[in-house]
Coordinates of C-alpha atoms (C1' of nucleotides) in Angstrom, one line a residue:
Chain A
M1 CA 46.1 -1.9 6.6
G2 CA 42.9 -2.1 4.8
T3 CA 41.2 -4.4 6.7
K4 CA 38.4 -2.1 8.1
E5 CA 37.8 -1.4 4.5
R6 CA 37.9 -5.4 3.2
R7 CA 34.9 -6.4 6.5
E8 CA 33.0 -2.9 5.0
R9 CA 33.0 -4.4 1.2
E10 CA 32.4 -7.7 2.8
R11 CA 29.6 -6.5 4.5
A12 CA 28.2 -5.0 2.1
A13 CA 28.0 -7.1 -0.6
R14 CA 27.2 -10.0 1.8
E15 CA 23.7 -6.7 2.4
Q16 CA 24.1 -7.2 -1.7
R17 CA 23.1 -11.5 -0.8
F18 CA 20.3 -10.5 1.0
L19 CA 18.8 -8.6 -1.1
Q20 CA 18.2 -10.9 -3.6
A21 CA 17.5 -13.9 -1.5
A22 CA 14.8 -11.5 -0.6
R23 CA 13.6 -10.6 -4.0
T24 CA 14.0 -13.8 -5.1
Q25 CA 12.2 -15.1 -2.8
I26 CA 9.1 -12.3 -2.9
R27 CA 9.5 -13.1 -7.2
E28 CA 8.5 -17.4 -6.9
Q29 CA 6.5 -17.5 -3.9
G30 CA 4.9 -13.9 -3.4
L31 CA 4.8 -11.1 -0.7
L32 CA 2.8 -12.4 1.1
A33 CA 5.0 -15.7 1.6
L34 CA 8.0 -13.7 2.1
Q35 CA 9.9 -14.7 5.3
M36 CA 13.1 -13.4 7.5
A37 CA 14.5 -17.4 7.9
P38 CA 14.2 -18.4 4.6
V39 CA 15.8 -15.0 3.7
A40 CA 19.0 -15.6 5.9
R41 CA 18.9 -19.3 5.5
A42 CA 19.2 -19.4 1.5
C43 CA 22.6 -16.9 1.6
D44 CA 23.8 -19.8 4.5
Y45 CA 23.4 -17.4 7.5
A46 CA 21.6 -17.3 10.6
T47 CA 18.5 -15.4 11.5
G48 CA 20.7 -13.6 13.5
T49 CA 22.8 -11.9 11.7
L50 CA 20.2 -10.6 8.8
Y51 CA 18.9 -8.4 11.4
Q52 CA 22.1 -7.2 11.5
H53 CA 21.4 -5.2 8.1
F54 CA 18.2 -4.8 8.7
A55 CA 15.9 -3.5 12.0
S56 CA 13.0 -5.6 11.1
K57 CA 10.9 -7.4 8.4
E58 CA 9.7 -4.1 7.0
D59 CA 13.2 -2.4 6.7
L60 CA 14.5 -4.7 4.9
L61 CA 11.4 -4.3 2.2
L62 CA 12.4 -0.7 2.5
A63 CA 15.6 -1.5 1.3
L64 CA 15.0 -3.3 -1.0
C65 CA 12.5 -1.0 -2.3
A66 CA 15.2 2.0 -2.7
E67 CA 17.5 -0.8 -4.0
Q68 CA 15.1 -1.2 -7.0
A69 CA 14.4 2.8 -7.5
A70 CA 17.8 3.5 -7.7
K71 CA 17.5 1.1 -11.0
R72 CA 13.9 3.0 -12.2
V73 CA 16.7 5.8 -11.9
E74 CA 18.3 4.6 -13.6
I75 CA 15.9 4.7 -16.5
L76 CA 14.8 7.4 -16.5
L77 CA 18.4 9.8 -16.4
R78 CA 17.7 8.0 -20.1
A79 CA 14.9 10.7 -20.8
G80 CA 16.7 13.8 -19.4
R81 CA 20.1 13.6 -21.6
W82 CA 17.8 12.7 -24.1
E83 CA 18.3 15.9 -27.5
A84 CA 15.0 16.0 -27.3
N85 CA 12.3 19.3 -27.2
S86 CA 11.3 19.6 -23.7
R87 CA 7.7 17.8 -23.8
D88 CA 9.0 14.7 -25.9
R89 CA 11.3 14.7 -23.1
M90 CA 8.8 15.3 -20.4
F91 CA 6.7 12.5 -21.9
A92 CA 9.4 9.8 -22.5
L93 CA 10.0 10.4 -18.7
V94 CA 6.1 9.0 -18.1
T95 CA 7.0 6.4 -20.7
G96 CA 10.2 5.3 -19.4
D97 CA 8.4 5.1 -15.9
M98 CA 5.9 2.8 -17.7
L99 CA 8.1 0.3 -19.3
F100 CA 9.9 -0.3 -15.7
A101 CA 7.2 -0.8 -14.8
L102 CA 6.1 -2.8 -16.9
A103 CA 9.1 -5.4 -17.4
S104 CA 9.7 -5.1 -12.4
P105 CA 6.1 -5.0 -12.2
D106 CA 7.5 -7.0 -8.6
H107 CA 8.9 -3.2 -8.4
F108 CA 5.6 -1.4 -8.3
R109 CA 3.7 -4.0 -5.8
L110 CA 6.4 -3.7 -3.7
T111 CA 6.8 0.3 -4.2
Q112 CA 2.8 0.1 -3.4
Y113 CA 3.7 -1.7 0.2
V114 CA 6.2 0.2 1.0
F115 CA 4.6 4.2 1.7
T116 CA 1.6 2.4 3.2
E117 CA 1.2 3.9 6.1
V118 CA 1.9 1.0 8.7
V119 CA 4.3 -1.0 6.2
W120 CA 6.4 2.8 6.9
R121 CA 5.9 2.9 10.1
A122 CA 7.9 -0.3 11.4
A123 CA 11.3 0.4 9.0
S124 CA 13.5 2.7 10.9
E125 CA 14.3 6.5 10.6
C126 CA 17.1 5.9 7.9
R127 CA 16.0 3.7 5.9
R128 CA 12.7 5.7 5.3
Q129 CA 15.6 8.6 4.5
A130 CA 17.2 6.2 2.2
V131 CA 13.9 5.4 0.5
L132 CA 13.8 9.4 -0.2
D133 CA 17.5 9.2 -1.2
A134 CA 16.8 7.3 -3.8
H135 CA 13.7 8.7 -5.7
E136 CA 15.7 12.2 -4.8
P137 CA 17.6 12.6 -8.6
I138 CA 13.4 11.7 -9.5
G139 CA 12.1 15.3 -8.3
A140 CA 15.6 16.1 -9.9
L141 CA 15.2 15.6 -13.1
V142 CA 11.5 16.4 -13.8
G143 CA 12.1 19.9 -11.8
G144 CA 15.3 20.3 -14.6
I145 CA 13.0 19.2 -18.0
V146 CA 10.6 22.1 -16.1
H147 CA 12.1 24.5 -16.1
D148 CA 14.1 23.6 -19.6
A149 CA 10.8 24.4 -21.4
I150 CA 9.8 26.7 -19.2
S151 CA 13.9 29.0 -20.3
C152 CA 13.4 27.6 -23.9
G153 CA 9.9 28.8 -23.9
D154 CA 7.3 25.5 -24.9
L155 CA 6.4 26.3 -21.2
D156 CA 4.6 29.9 -20.4
A157 CA 5.3 29.4 -16.2
R158 CA 2.3 31.1 -14.7
G159 CA 4.2 32.4 -11.8
R160 CA 4.0 28.6 -11.1
A161 CA 7.4 26.5 -9.4
P162 CA 8.3 23.3 -12.1
L163 CA 7.5 21.1 -9.3
E164 CA 4.1 22.1 -9.5
L165 CA 3.6 21.9 -13.5
A166 CA 4.7 18.4 -12.6
I167 CA 2.8 17.2 -10.5
G168 CA -0.2 16.5 -12.3
Q169 CA 2.1 14.3 -14.7
W170 CA 3.3 12.4 -11.0
S171 CA 0.7 11.9 -10.0
M172 CA -1.1 10.6 -12.9
T173 CA 1.3 8.5 -13.5
I174 CA 1.3 7.3 -10.0
G175 CA -1.9 6.7 -9.2
M176 CA -2.2 4.3 -12.9
H177 CA 0.3 2.3 -11.5
T178 CA -1.8 1.9 -8.5
L179 CA -4.3 0.9 -9.8
V180 CA -3.0 -2.1 -12.5
H181 CA -1.4 -3.0 -9.6
A182 CA -5.5 -3.8 -8.0
E183 CA -6.2 -6.4 -8.7
G184 CA -9.3 -6.8 -10.6
V185 CA -10.3 -3.0 -10.7
L186 CA -9.2 -2.5 -13.9
E187 CA -11.4 -6.0 -14.3
F188 CA -14.2 -4.4 -13.3
F189 CA -14.7 -0.9 -14.7
H190 CA -13.8 -2.8 -18.1
L191 CA -10.6 -0.9 -19.0
H192 CA -7.6 -2.5 -20.7
E193 CA -4.3 -1.7 -21.7
P194 CA -4.5 1.1 -19.0
Y195 CA -0.7 2.3 -19.6
P196 CA -1.3 3.1 -23.7
M197 CA -4.4 5.1 -21.1
L198 CA -1.9 6.8 -19.5
L199 CA 0.0 8.2 -22.2
R200 CA -2.8 9.8 -23.6
H201 CA -4.0 11.6 -21.2
V202 CA 0.1 12.8 -20.4
Q203 CA 0.0 14.2 -24.0
L204 CA -3.8 15.9 -23.2
H205 CA -2.8 16.9 -20.2
L206 CA 0.0 18.0 -21.6
N207 CA -1.4 20.2 -24.0
G208 CA -3.6 21.6 -21.5
L209 CA -0.6 23.1 -19.4
G210 CA -0.6 24.2 -23.4
W211 CA 3.4 23.4 -24.2
K212 CA 4.9 23.1 -27.2
P213 CA 4.7 21.3 -29.4
L214 CA 1.3 20.8 -28.5
L215 CA 0.5 17.3 -30.1
D216 CA -2.9 15.4 -30.9
P217 CA -3.2 12.5 -28.8
F218 CA -6.6 10.9 -30.4
D219 CA -4.1 11.5 -33.4
E220 CA -3.4 7.9 -32.9
Q221 CA -1.0 7.5 -36.1
R222 CA 1.3 10.2 -34.4
L223 CA 1.5 9.5 -30.6
Q224 CA 2.2 5.8 -32.2
E225 CA 5.1 7.3 -34.1
K226 CA 6.1 9.2 -30.4
I227 CA 5.8 6.5 -28.9
D228 CA 8.0 4.2 -31.0
Q229 CA 10.0 6.8 -31.6
V230 CA 11.1 7.0 -27.7
C231 CA 11.1 3.7 -27.1
A232 CA 13.3 2.6 -30.0
T233 CA 16.1 5.8 -29.5
L234 CA 15.4 5.7 -25.1
Y235 CA 14.9 1.6 -24.0
P236 CA 15.2 -0.8 -27.1
D237 CA 16.4 -3.3 -24.0
L238 CA 12.7 -2.9 -22.3
E239 CA 10.4 -4.1 -25.1
R240 CA 10.0 -7.1 -23.6
A241 CA 7.1 -9.4 -25.4
G242 CA 6.3 -6.4 -27.8
P243 CA 6.5 -2.8 -28.5
V244 CA 3.4 -1.0 -27.1
T245 CA 0.3 0.0 -29.2
I246 CA -1.9 2.8 -28.7
A247 CA -4.9 1.0 -30.8
G248 CA -8.0 0.5 -28.7
T249 CA -10.9 0.0 -30.1
G250 CA -13.4 2.4 -27.8
D251 CA -17.0 0.5 -27.5
Chain B
M1 CA -42.0 -16.5 11.7
G2 CA -39.1 -13.7 11.4
T3 CA -37.6 -15.0 14.4
K4 CA -34.8 -15.7 11.1
E5 CA -35.1 -12.7 10.6
R6 CA -34.7 -11.2 14.1
R7 CA -31.4 -13.1 14.2
E8 CA -30.1 -12.4 10.7
R9 CA -31.1 -8.3 11.9
E10 CA -28.9 -9.0 15.1
R11 CA -26.1 -10.6 13.4
A12 CA -25.8 -7.6 11.3
A13 CA -26.5 -5.4 13.6
R14 CA -23.6 -6.5 15.8
E15 CA -21.2 -6.3 12.7
Q16 CA -21.7 -2.8 12.6
R17 CA -20.6 -3.1 16.3
F18 CA -17.3 -4.6 15.0
L19 CA -16.6 -2.7 13.2
Q20 CA -17.6 0.4 15.0
A21 CA -15.1 -0.3 17.4
A22 CA -12.6 -1.4 14.9
R23 CA -12.2 2.1 13.4
T24 CA -12.7 3.7 16.9
Q25 CA -9.6 1.6 17.8
I26 CA -7.9 2.4 13.9
R27 CA -9.0 6.0 15.2
E28 CA -7.1 6.4 18.9
Q29 CA -3.6 4.1 17.8
G30 CA -3.7 3.5 14.4
L31 CA -4.3 0.8 11.7
L32 CA -1.2 -0.7 12.8
A33 CA -1.7 -1.0 16.6
L34 CA -5.5 -2.6 15.3
Q35 CA -5.7 -6.7 17.4
M36 CA -8.3 -9.0 17.1
A37 CA -8.9 -9.5 20.6
P38 CA -9.4 -5.7 22.0
V39 CA -11.9 -5.2 19.1
A40 CA -13.9 -8.1 20.2
R41 CA -13.6 -7.5 23.9
A42 CA -14.9 -3.7 23.4
C43 CA -17.7 -5.4 22.0
D44 CA -17.7 -7.4 25.0
Y45 CA -18.1 -11.0 22.5
A46 CA -15.3 -13.4 22.4
T47 CA -12.2 -12.9 20.3
G48 CA -14.1 -16.4 18.5
T49 CA -17.1 -14.8 17.2
L50 CA -15.3 -12.0 15.4
Y51 CA -14.1 -15.2 12.8
Q52 CA -17.7 -15.8 12.4
H53 CA -18.2 -12.8 10.5
F54 CA -14.4 -12.1 9.4
A55 CA -12.3 -14.8 8.2
S56 CA -9.4 -12.9 9.5
K57 CA -7.9 -10.0 10.1
E58 CA -7.6 -8.8 6.4
D59 CA -11.0 -9.5 5.4
L60 CA -12.2 -6.8 8.4
L61 CA -10.2 -4.4 6.8
L62 CA -11.8 -4.8 3.7
A63 CA -15.6 -4.5 4.9
L64 CA -14.9 -1.3 7.7
C65 CA -13.5 0.0 3.6
A66 CA -16.5 -1.7 1.3
E67 CA -18.3 0.1 4.1
Q68 CA -16.9 4.0 4.2
A69 CA -16.4 3.6 -0.3
A70 CA -20.7 3.3 0.5
K71 CA -19.9 6.9 2.5
R72 CA -17.8 8.4 0.3
V73 CA -20.3 7.3 -2.7
E74 CA -22.8 9.5 -1.2
I75 CA -20.8 12.1 -0.9
L76 CA -20.3 11.7 -4.6
L77 CA -23.3 11.4 -5.9
R78 CA -24.2 14.6 -5.3
A79 CA -21.6 15.9 -7.5
G80 CA -23.7 13.6 -10.7
R81 CA -27.1 15.4 -8.7
W82 CA -26.7 18.6 -9.7
E83 CA -27.6 20.7 -11.6
A84 CA -25.0 22.2 -13.3
N85 CA -23.2 21.9 -16.9
S86 CA -20.8 18.1 -17.2
R87 CA -18.2 20.6 -16.7
D88 CA -19.2 21.0 -13.5
R89 CA -20.2 18.2 -12.4
M90 CA -17.6 16.2 -13.2
F91 CA -15.4 19.0 -11.4
A92 CA -17.4 19.0 -8.3
L93 CA -16.8 15.1 -8.0
V94 CA -13.1 15.6 -8.0
T95 CA -13.7 18.8 -5.5
G96 CA -16.3 16.0 -3.0
D97 CA -13.1 13.3 -3.3
M98 CA -10.8 16.1 -2.2
L99 CA -13.3 17.0 0.3
F100 CA -13.8 13.6 2.0
A101 CA -10.5 12.9 2.2
L102 CA -8.9 15.7 3.9
A103 CA -12.2 14.8 6.7
S104 CA -11.6 11.3 6.5
P105 CA -7.7 10.8 5.8
D106 CA -8.2 6.7 7.9
H107 CA -10.1 6.1 5.1
F108 CA -7.5 6.4 1.7
R109 CA -4.7 4.8 4.4
L110 CA -6.6 1.8 4.7
T111 CA -7.8 2.0 1.0
Q112 CA -4.2 2.6 0.1
Y113 CA -3.8 -0.9 2.8
V114 CA -6.4 -2.8 1.4
F115 CA -5.0 -2.1 -2.8
T116 CA -2.1 -3.8 -1.2
E117 CA -1.8 -7.8 -2.6
V118 CA -0.7 -8.6 0.5
V119 CA -4.2 -7.3 2.5
W120 CA -6.0 -8.3 -1.1
R121 CA -5.0 -12.0 -1.2
A122 CA -5.5 -12.0 2.9
A123 CA -9.1 -11.4 2.5
S124 CA -11.4 -13.7 1.3
E125 CA -13.1 -13.8 -1.6
C126 CA -17.0 -12.7 -1.3
R127 CA -15.6 -10.0 0.6
R128 CA -12.9 -8.2 -2.4
Q129 CA -16.1 -8.2 -4.5
A130 CA -18.3 -6.4 -2.1
V131 CA -15.5 -4.0 -2.3
L132 CA -15.1 -3.9 -5.5
D133 CA -19.4 -3.6 -6.3
A134 CA -18.8 -0.2 -2.7
H135 CA -16.9 1.4 -5.8
E136 CA -18.9 0.8 -8.6
P137 CA -21.9 3.3 -8.7
I138 CA -18.7 6.2 -9.1
G139 CA -17.9 4.7 -12.1
A140 CA -21.1 4.3 -13.3
L141 CA -21.3 7.5 -12.0
V142 CA -18.4 9.1 -13.7
G143 CA -18.9 7.2 -16.8
G144 CA -23.1 8.8 -16.8
I145 CA -21.3 12.7 -16.8
V146 CA -19.2 11.5 -19.4
H147 CA -21.8 10.8 -21.4
D148 CA -24.2 13.6 -20.7
A149 CA -21.7 15.6 -21.3
I150 CA -20.3 13.8 -24.8
S151 CA -24.4 14.3 -25.4
C152 CA -24.6 17.4 -24.6
G153 CA -21.4 18.7 -27.1
D154 CA -19.6 19.9 -24.3
L155 CA -16.6 16.9 -25.3
D156 CA -15.6 15.2 -28.4
A157 CA -15.8 11.4 -27.6
R158 CA -13.2 10.8 -30.6
G159 CA -14.1 7.7 -30.2
R160 CA -13.0 6.8 -26.6
A161 CA -15.9 4.6 -24.4
P162 CA -16.4 7.3 -20.9
L163 CA -14.4 5.4 -19.0
E164 CA -11.4 5.5 -21.5
L165 CA -11.9 9.5 -21.0
A166 CA -11.7 9.3 -17.1
I167 CA -9.7 7.5 -16.6
G168 CA -6.6 10.7 -16.6
Q169 CA -9.0 12.7 -14.1
W170 CA -9.1 9.1 -12.0
S171 CA -5.8 8.3 -11.9
M172 CA -4.6 11.7 -11.1
T173 CA -7.1 11.5 -7.9
I174 CA -5.7 8.5 -6.9
G175 CA -1.5 9.5 -7.6
M176 CA -2.6 12.8 -5.0
H177 CA -4.4 10.3 -2.7
T178 CA -0.9 8.5 -2.4
L179 CA 1.4 11.2 -2.7
V180 CA -0.9 12.5 -0.1
H181 CA -0.7 9.6 2.2
A182 CA 2.7 8.8 1.6
E183 CA 4.5 10.6 4.8
G184 CA 6.9 12.1 4.3
V185 CA 7.5 12.5 0.3
L186 CA 5.8 16.1 -0.7
E187 CA 8.1 17.7 2.1
F188 CA 11.2 16.2 0.6
F189 CA 10.3 17.9 -2.9
H190 CA 9.0 21.0 -1.1
L191 CA 5.6 20.9 -1.8
H192 CA 2.4 22.4 -0.4
E193 CA -1.1 22.0 -0.5
P194 CA -1.5 18.9 -2.4
Y195 CA -5.2 19.4 -3.0
P196 CA -5.6 22.9 -4.5
M197 CA -3.0 22.3 -7.0
L198 CA -4.9 18.4 -7.8
L199 CA -7.7 21.0 -8.2
R200 CA -5.4 22.8 -10.9
H201 CA -4.0 19.9 -12.6
V202 CA -7.7 18.7 -13.3
Q203 CA -9.0 21.7 -14.7
L204 CA -5.9 22.0 -17.1
H205 CA -6.3 18.5 -18.1
L206 CA -10.1 19.1 -18.8
N207 CA -8.8 21.8 -21.0
G208 CA -6.7 19.4 -22.8
L209 CA -9.3 16.8 -23.2
G210 CA -11.6 20.0 -24.8
W211 CA -14.0 20.0 -22.2
K212 CA -16.0 22.9 -22.4
P213 CA -16.5 24.9 -21.3
L214 CA -13.1 25.8 -20.5
L215 CA -11.9 27.7 -17.8
D216 CA -7.6 29.0 -17.4
P217 CA -7.2 27.6 -14.1
F218 CA -3.7 29.6 -13.8
D219 CA -6.9 32.6 -13.7
E220 CA -6.4 32.4 -9.6
Q221 CA -9.9 34.3 -9.3
R222 CA -12.5 32.7 -11.1
L223 CA -11.1 29.2 -10.4
Q224 CA -11.3 29.8 -6.3
E225 CA -14.7 31.9 -7.7
K226 CA -15.8 27.7 -9.1
I227 CA -14.1 25.8 -5.6
D228 CA -15.9 28.7 -3.6
Q229 CA -19.4 27.7 -6.2
V230 CA -19.1 24.0 -5.7
C231 CA -18.2 23.9 -2.0
A232 CA -21.0 26.2 -0.5
T233 CA -24.0 24.5 -3.3
L234 CA -23.4 20.5 -3.0
Y235 CA -20.6 20.6 -0.1
P236 CA -21.9 22.8 2.9
D237 CA -21.4 20.2 5.9
L238 CA -17.9 19.3 4.4
E239 CA -16.1 22.4 5.1
R240 CA -13.6 22.3 8.2
A241 CA -11.1 23.9 9.5
G242 CA -11.6 26.3 6.4
P243 CA -12.6 27.0 3.2
V244 CA -9.8 25.4 1.0
T245 CA -7.8 27.6 -1.0
I246 CA -6.0 28.1 -4.7
A247 CA -3.3 31.0 -3.3
G248 CA -0.1 29.5 -3.5
T249 CA 2.5 31.6 -3.8
G250 CA 4.9 30.1 -6.1
D251 CA 8.3 30.4 -5.8
Chain C
dC1 C1' -41.2 -29.7 29.1
dC2 C1' -37.5 -32.0 26.0
dG3 C1' -33.4 -32.5 23.6
dG4 C1' -31.1 -31.7 19.0
dG5 C1' -28.1 -27.9 17.3
dC6 C1' -26.4 -23.8 16.9
dA7 C1' -24.1 -19.9 17.9
dG8 C1' -21.5 -18.0 21.7
dT9 C1' -16.5 -18.8 24.3
dG10 C1' -11.2 -18.4 25.0
dA11 C1' -7.9 -20.8 26.6
dA12 C1' -5.0 -23.8 23.9
dT13 C1' -2.7 -23.8 19.0
dC14 C1' 1.3 -22.2 15.9
dG15 C1' 4.1 -19.3 12.9
dG16 C1' 7.0 -16.0 12.7
dG17 C1' 9.1 -12.0 14.1
dT18 C1' 13.0 -10.6 16.9
dT19 C1' 16.2 -10.9 20.9
dC20 C1' 20.0 -13.0 23.2
dA21 C1' 23.5 -15.8 26.2
dA22 C1' 26.7 -18.8 24.2
dA23 C1' 30.1 -20.2 20.6
dA24 C1' 33.3 -19.4 17.0
dT25 C1' 36.4 -16.0 15.2
dC26 C1' 39.3 -12.4 14.3
dC27 C1' 43.2 -9.0 15.4
dG28 C1' 46.9 -7.2 17.7
dG29 C1' 50.7 -8.1 20.4
dA30 C1' 54.4 -10.6 22.5
Chain D
dT1 C1' 53.9 -18.6 16.4
dC2 C1' 50.2 -18.5 20.8
dC3 C1' 47.3 -15.6 23.9
dG4 C1' 43.2 -13.3 25.1
dG5 C1' 40.3 -9.9 24.4
dA6 C1' 37.1 -7.9 21.2
dT7 C1' 33.4 -8.3 18.1
dT8 C1' 31.0 -11.2 14.8
dT9 C1' 27.8 -15.2 14.2
dT10 C1' 24.7 -18.6 15.8
dG11 C1' 20.4 -21.0 15.7
dA12 C1' 17.3 -22.2 20.1
dA13 C1' 13.8 -19.7 23.0
dC14 C1' 11.3 -16.3 23.4
dC15 C1' 7.1 -13.5 22.7
dC16 C1' 3.4 -11.7 20.3
dG17 C1' -0.7 -12.2 17.9
dA18 C1' -3.8 -13.9 15.1
dT19 C1' -6.8 -18.2 14.5
dT20 C1' -8.7 -22.8 16.0
dC21 C1' -12.1 -26.3 18.2
dA22 C1' -13.4 -28.7 22.0
dC23 C1' -16.5 -27.7 24.9
dT24 C1' -20.8 -24.7 27.2
dG25 C1' -25.0 -23.4 27.7
dC26 C1' -28.7 -21.3 24.7
dC27 C1' -32.6 -21.0 21.8
dC28 C1' -36.7 -22.8 19.9
dG29 C1' -39.9 -26.9 17.9
dG30 C1' -42.4 -30.7 19.0

DNA sequence: CCGGGCAGTGAATCGGGTTCAAAATCCGGA
DNA sequence: TCCGGATTTTGAACCCGATTCACTGCCCGG
């Protein structure tokens, strides 16, 4: 009988509705104002029902994070599938991440919050695992690109594992997301256009690794072309207000 | 009369006691378990008195963050004063930050939490400003080092402002702190010894910038010497369990 | 020595996450 | 179709802890 199965499906659908409602509430009122009862009410369920899906408020936040992470992964996988040299694919990965961050600022605010000791600890073990699992493909993807680079001679591993070589890019990207969302910090130091700077520094770092073919990221023209190419080829759907421009005056 | 002045001094002293008590409570029970009433009680004051110093719990957290940031700045300033070439000073800065992070893991967990939208927004405006002000010297310091590098020819600015050139290092460092404190993430990707990797990637990035004198960070011997030199010269008091080692098998 | 004001107090208030006993619903078997 | 036990849903009550505020008593200038 398909009864059990149908139940299961309905339950999953309801969970989606809850997550959707939470997302809406966060978008409209901010993370700070998220409350459990209104989320349940918005879906025409009692508070208690919500707790059959999520062990706590933090648990719900992790679930939200995992769900959005899946979307992010989907974007990033495009870079992995791209028919281009290894360096361009690695760069495309960071670019995709940047575009996703610009398109979904809420996701990174949430992620930042979720990985905080206080929140992380307050969620259930299995939910934590789900968040990690949701991010796993990114590691595999990055590892794969580095591996390709090494085996085709674009990159000399110097005896290091793929992820050890990629962690510089990774932490730089995460750090920039953090800075962008740390309200007031960049303005305080008179820094603007953080993401274009990230792209430039990623190229610098790739050069430092000796990842061929080298590219001079201070050659505005070349760098801009590269970015435009990646955006147009892989992420035509993610360009919002306008294209990303490297420009900047440096004054 | 000195009455007003004395009052002021006593008030400041009390604030210190509150912060100290909060720090102790966090160290012993974790950030999650911090409660206002016990902090007040621990200092033999009523809850209400605590609120004469801090507008909210989050406000207290920001104050704690600002206070610890001052300590961090103190450490980092050593790198600025060091009689060494610009590149070594920049590297020493990141190394100092790493040592401070290892010595005060609580500080970075707190900082990560504090810069979160939810917490940041829940603190008072002037407290937020105080946190930013506490970090300002770091920007000045970094800017100064980059500036020196440019003017003595170690680094070609290519028309960029000092902080625009340093933001790569900065975001990489922040990102690594974030990764280190995101429980379970590094283990999940089988990455160990994050800070040695950070130091290596910082050197790689400096090479990418063409910041002279270049150094091959895959030359274990050389890199280790550099690290040892910095630690011994500038941070002899911060080496805890043992020296930082680059080693790593790369398998 | 007196009185006004100012800091300190901690019990009461308030808000919101979480629980759980009762009510409703479902479902397989007669 | 109807019945009774199992399962799910409900939402008001509970609990915890941050925050407030009416009251207390101390300090200081006159």
